[in-house]
Amino acid sequence: MIPRWSVAAAVFAFVAMQYIFWVVMPEHRRHEPPPFGLRLYLALSWSALAALYMLMIGYVSEDTKRRAMQARVWIVVCLVLPGGIGAVLYFLLRPPLISSCPSCGTHVQSDYHFCPQCAFQITASCGQCFHSVRPSDLYCVHCGHDRATDNTPARLMAFRE
Ligand SMILES: [Zn+2]
Ligand SMILES: [Zn+2]
């Protein structure tokens, strides 16, 4: 789920934030530093956030592959939009999980009834309203159609329309 490079980036981000907090910031401080406990808390929480951010970008890059999306575009979106807004957008906009056609292996989305390449029927559909139904259903849950009257297989009726 999370690629190695993003784990490495997360570790690096954590160390870099620690470095900024304990080495870079004290040098530029003009007034009294806050108490040690507060500084430790801030340093740890900001480092953890930075590390999480890297892991999230790694997750997005893997997830885009599974959904046949543009990984680069989404990594840029996550990097450019601050505070994880890019990631929130990503989770709202991502298309459903991709799987493959049992007949020819083409990528198909979970809401497809037929494979776009070989017309293999991926999900059973009602002969009247053509919504997805479970193969074991006797009546369509969407329109109440009696599936036993579908003399022609639903896949052929779908093409006749
Ligand atoms: Zn197919
Ligand atoms: Zn129906």
PDB file of N, CA, C and O in Angstrom, residues 21-47:
ATOM      1  N   PHE A  21      14.096  22.368  14.254  1.00  0.00           N
ATOM      2  CA  PHE A  21      13.644  22.795  15.586  1.00  0.00           C
ATOM      3  C   PHE A  21      14.786  22.950  16.577  1.00  0.00           C
ATOM      4  O   PHE A  21      14.799  23.873  17.383  1.00  0.00           O
ATOM      5  N   TRP A  22      15.738  22.020  16.542  1.00  0.00           N
ATOM      6  CA  TRP A  22      16.758  22.011  17.590  1.00  0.00           C
ATOM      7  C   TRP A  22      18.048  22.706  17.181  1.00  0.00           C
ATOM      8  O   TRP A  22      18.827  23.101  18.028  1.00  0.00           O
ATOM      9  N   VAL A  23      18.291  22.854  15.868  1.00  0.00           N
ATOM     10  CA  VAL A  23      19.557  23.460  15.429  1.00  0.00           C
ATOM     11  C   VAL A  23      19.325  24.808  14.746  1.00  0.00           C
ATOM     12  O   VAL A  23      19.941  25.801  15.120  1.00  0.00           O
ATOM     13  N   VAL A  24      18.421  24.847  13.755  1.00  0.00           N
ATOM     14  CA  VAL A  24      18.265  26.071  12.959  1.00  0.00           C
ATOM     15  C   VAL A  24      17.528  27.146  13.752  1.00  0.00           C
ATOM     16  O   VAL A  24      17.973  28.285  13.820  1.00  0.00           O
ATOM     17  N   MET A  25      16.409  26.771  14.388  1.00  0.00           N
ATOM     18  CA  MET A  25      15.592  27.783  15.042  1.00  0.00           C
ATOM     19  C   MET A  25      16.274  28.468  16.232  1.00  0.00           C
ATOM     20  O   MET A  25      16.169  29.693  16.361  1.00  0.00           O
ATOM     21  N   PRO A  26      16.972  27.750  17.126  1.00  0.00           N
ATOM     22  CA  PRO A  26      17.625  28.442  18.252  1.00  0.00           C
ATOM     23  C   PRO A  26      18.606  29.516  17.802  1.00  0.00           C
ATOM     24  O   PRO A  26      18.757  30.542  18.463  1.00  0.00           O
ATOM     25  N   GLU A  27      19.244  29.303  16.623  1.00  0.00           N
ATOM     26  CA  GLU A  27      20.218  30.286  16.140  1.00  0.00           C
ATOM     27  C   GLU A  27      19.566  31.594  15.720  1.00  0.00           C
ATOM     28  O   GLU A  27      20.187  32.647  15.781  1.00  0.00           O
ATOM     29  N   HIS A  28      18.318  31.495  15.277  1.00  0.00           N
ATOM     30  CA  HIS A  28      17.648  32.699  14.778  1.00  0.00           C
ATOM     31  C   HIS A  28      16.718  33.317  15.812  1.00  0.00           C
ATOM     32  O   HIS A  28      16.003  34.256  15.522  1.00  0.00           O
ATOM     33  N   ARG A  29      16.715  32.750  17.025  1.00  0.00           N
ATOM     34  CA  ARG A  29      15.777  33.243  18.027  1.00  0.00           C
ATOM     35  C   ARG A  29      16.337  34.508  18.670  1.00  0.00           C
ATOM     36  O   ARG A  29      17.507  34.554  19.052  1.00  0.00           O
ATOM     37  N   ARG A  30      15.473  35.529  18.801  1.00  0.00           N
ATOM     38  CA  ARG A  30      15.938  36.785  19.388  1.00  0.00           C
ATOM     39  C   ARG A  30      15.541  36.902  20.855  1.00  0.00           C
ATOM     40  O   ARG A  30      16.244  37.484  21.638  1.00  0.00           O
ATOM     41  N   HIS A  31      14.369  36.356  21.197  1.00  0.00           N
ATOM     42  CA  HIS A  31      13.937  36.477  22.595  1.00  0.00           C
ATOM     43  C   HIS A  31      14.024  35.140  23.307  1.00  0.00           C
ATOM     44  O   HIS A  31      14.449  34.136  22.721  1.00  0.00           O
ATOM     45  N   GLU A  32      13.596  35.121  24.555  1.00  0.00           N
ATOM     46  CA  GLU A  32      13.682  33.924  25.397  1.00  0.00           C
ATOM     47  C   GLU A  32      13.014  32.718  24.723  1.00  0.00           C
ATOM     48  O   GLU A  32      11.888  32.839  24.226  1.00  0.00           O
ATOM     49  N   PRO A  33      13.672  31.563  24.686  1.00  0.00           N
ATOM     50  CA  PRO A  33      13.017  30.381  24.117  1.00  0.00           C
ATOM     51  C   PRO A  33      11.883  29.904  25.037  1.00  0.00           C
ATOM     52  O   PRO A  33      11.952  30.112  26.248  1.00  0.00           O
ATOM     53  N   PRO A  34      10.839  29.305  24.445  1.00  0.00           N
ATOM     54  CA  PRO A  34       9.762  28.741  25.278  1.00  0.00           C
ATOM     55  C   PRO A  34      10.303  27.588  26.114  1.00  0.00           C
ATOM     56  O   PRO A  34      11.389  27.074  25.823  1.00  0.00           O
ATOM     57  N   PRO A  35       9.567  27.176  27.160  1.00  0.00           N
ATOM     58  CA  PRO A  35      10.064  26.082  28.018  1.00  0.00           C
ATOM     59  C   PRO A  35      10.352  24.819  27.218  1.00  0.00           C
ATOM     60  O   PRO A  35       9.739  24.579  26.176  1.00  0.00           O
ATOM     61  N   PHE A  36      11.281  24.030  27.736  1.00  0.00           N
ATOM     62  CA  PHE A  36      11.760  22.849  27.017  1.00  0.00           C
ATOM     63  C   PHE A  36      10.617  21.894  26.650  1.00  0.00           C
ATOM     64  O   PHE A  36      10.573  21.372  25.541  1.00  0.00           O
ATOM     65  N   GLY A  37       9.683  21.684  27.574  1.00  0.00           N
ATOM     66  CA  GLY A  37       8.573  20.757  27.335  1.00  0.00           C
ATOM     67  C   GLY A  37       7.762  21.159  26.118  1.00  0.00           C
ATOM     68  O   GLY A  37       7.439  20.331  25.264  1.00  0.00           O
ATOM     69  N   LEU A  38       7.473  22.461  26.025  1.00  0.00           N
ATOM     70  CA  LEU A  38       6.687  22.967  24.898  1.00  0.00           C
ATOM     71  C   LEU A  38       7.454  22.790  23.597  1.00  0.00           C
ATOM     72  O   LEU A  38       6.888  22.396  22.565  1.00  0.00           O
ATOM     73  N   ARG A  39       8.772  23.089  23.667  1.00  0.00           N
ATOM     74  CA  ARG A  39       9.593  22.950  22.465  1.00  0.00           C
ATOM     75  C   ARG A  39       9.630  21.506  21.998  1.00  0.00           C
ATOM     76  O   ARG A  39       9.526  21.215  20.803  1.00  0.00           O
ATOM     77  N   LEU A  40       9.754  20.580  22.946  1.00  0.00           N
ATOM     78  CA  LEU A  40       9.790  19.154  22.611  1.00  0.00           C
ATOM     79  C   LEU A  40       8.466  18.739  21.956  1.00  0.00           C
ATOM     80  O   LEU A  40       8.435  18.056  20.934  1.00  0.00           O
ATOM     81  N   TYR A  41       7.373  19.230  22.563  1.00  0.00           N
ATOM     82  CA  TYR A  41       6.046  18.886  22.056  1.00  0.00           C
ATOM     83  C   TYR A  41       5.867  19.402  20.628  1.00  0.00           C
ATOM     84  O   TYR A  41       5.425  18.667  19.738  1.00  0.00           O
ATOM     85  N   LEU A  42       6.236  20.666  20.414  1.00  0.00           N
ATOM     86  CA  LEU A  42       6.096  21.263  19.080  1.00  0.00           C
ATOM     87  C   LEU A  42       6.965  20.526  18.065  1.00  0.00           C
ATOM     88  O   LEU A  42       6.505  20.194  16.957  1.00  0.00           O
ATOM     89  N   ALA A  43       8.212  20.266  18.462  1.00  0.00           N
ATOM     90  CA  ALA A  43       9.147  19.605  17.541  1.00  0.00           C
ATOM     91  C   ALA A  43       8.598  18.237  17.134  1.00  0.00           C
ATOM     92  O   ALA A  43       8.590  17.882  15.951  1.00  0.00           O
ATOM     93  N   LEU A  44       8.116  17.473  18.117  1.00  0.00           N
ATOM     94  CA  LEU A  44       7.631  16.121  17.822  1.00  0.00           C
ATOM     95  C   LEU A  44       6.368  16.167  16.974  1.00  0.00           C
ATOM     96  O   LEU A  44       6.230  15.409  16.006  1.00  0.00           O
ATOM     97  N   SER A  45       5.441  17.076  17.301  1.00  0.00           N
ATOM     98  CA  SER A  45       4.186  17.065  16.565  1.00  0.00           C
ATOM     99  C   SER A  45       4.390  17.540  15.124  1.00  0.00           C
ATOM    100  O   SER A  45       3.815  16.963  14.200  1.00  0.00           O
ATOM    101  N   TRP A  46       5.227  18.575  14.930  1.00  0.00           N
ATOM    102  CA  TRP A  46       5.469  19.030  13.559  1.00  0.00           C
ATOM    103  C   TRP A  46       6.210  17.977  12.745  1.00  0.00           C
ATOM    104  O   TRP A  46       5.930  17.766  11.568  1.00  0.00           O
ATOM    105  N   SER A  47       7.152  17.286  13.384  1.00  0.00           N
ATOM    106  CA  SER A  47       7.889  16.234  12.677  1.00  0.00           C
ATOM    107  C   SER A  47       6.956  15.099  12.282  1.00  0.00           C
ATOM    108  O   SER A  47       7.040  14.574  11.171  1.00  0.00           O
TER     109      SER A  47
END
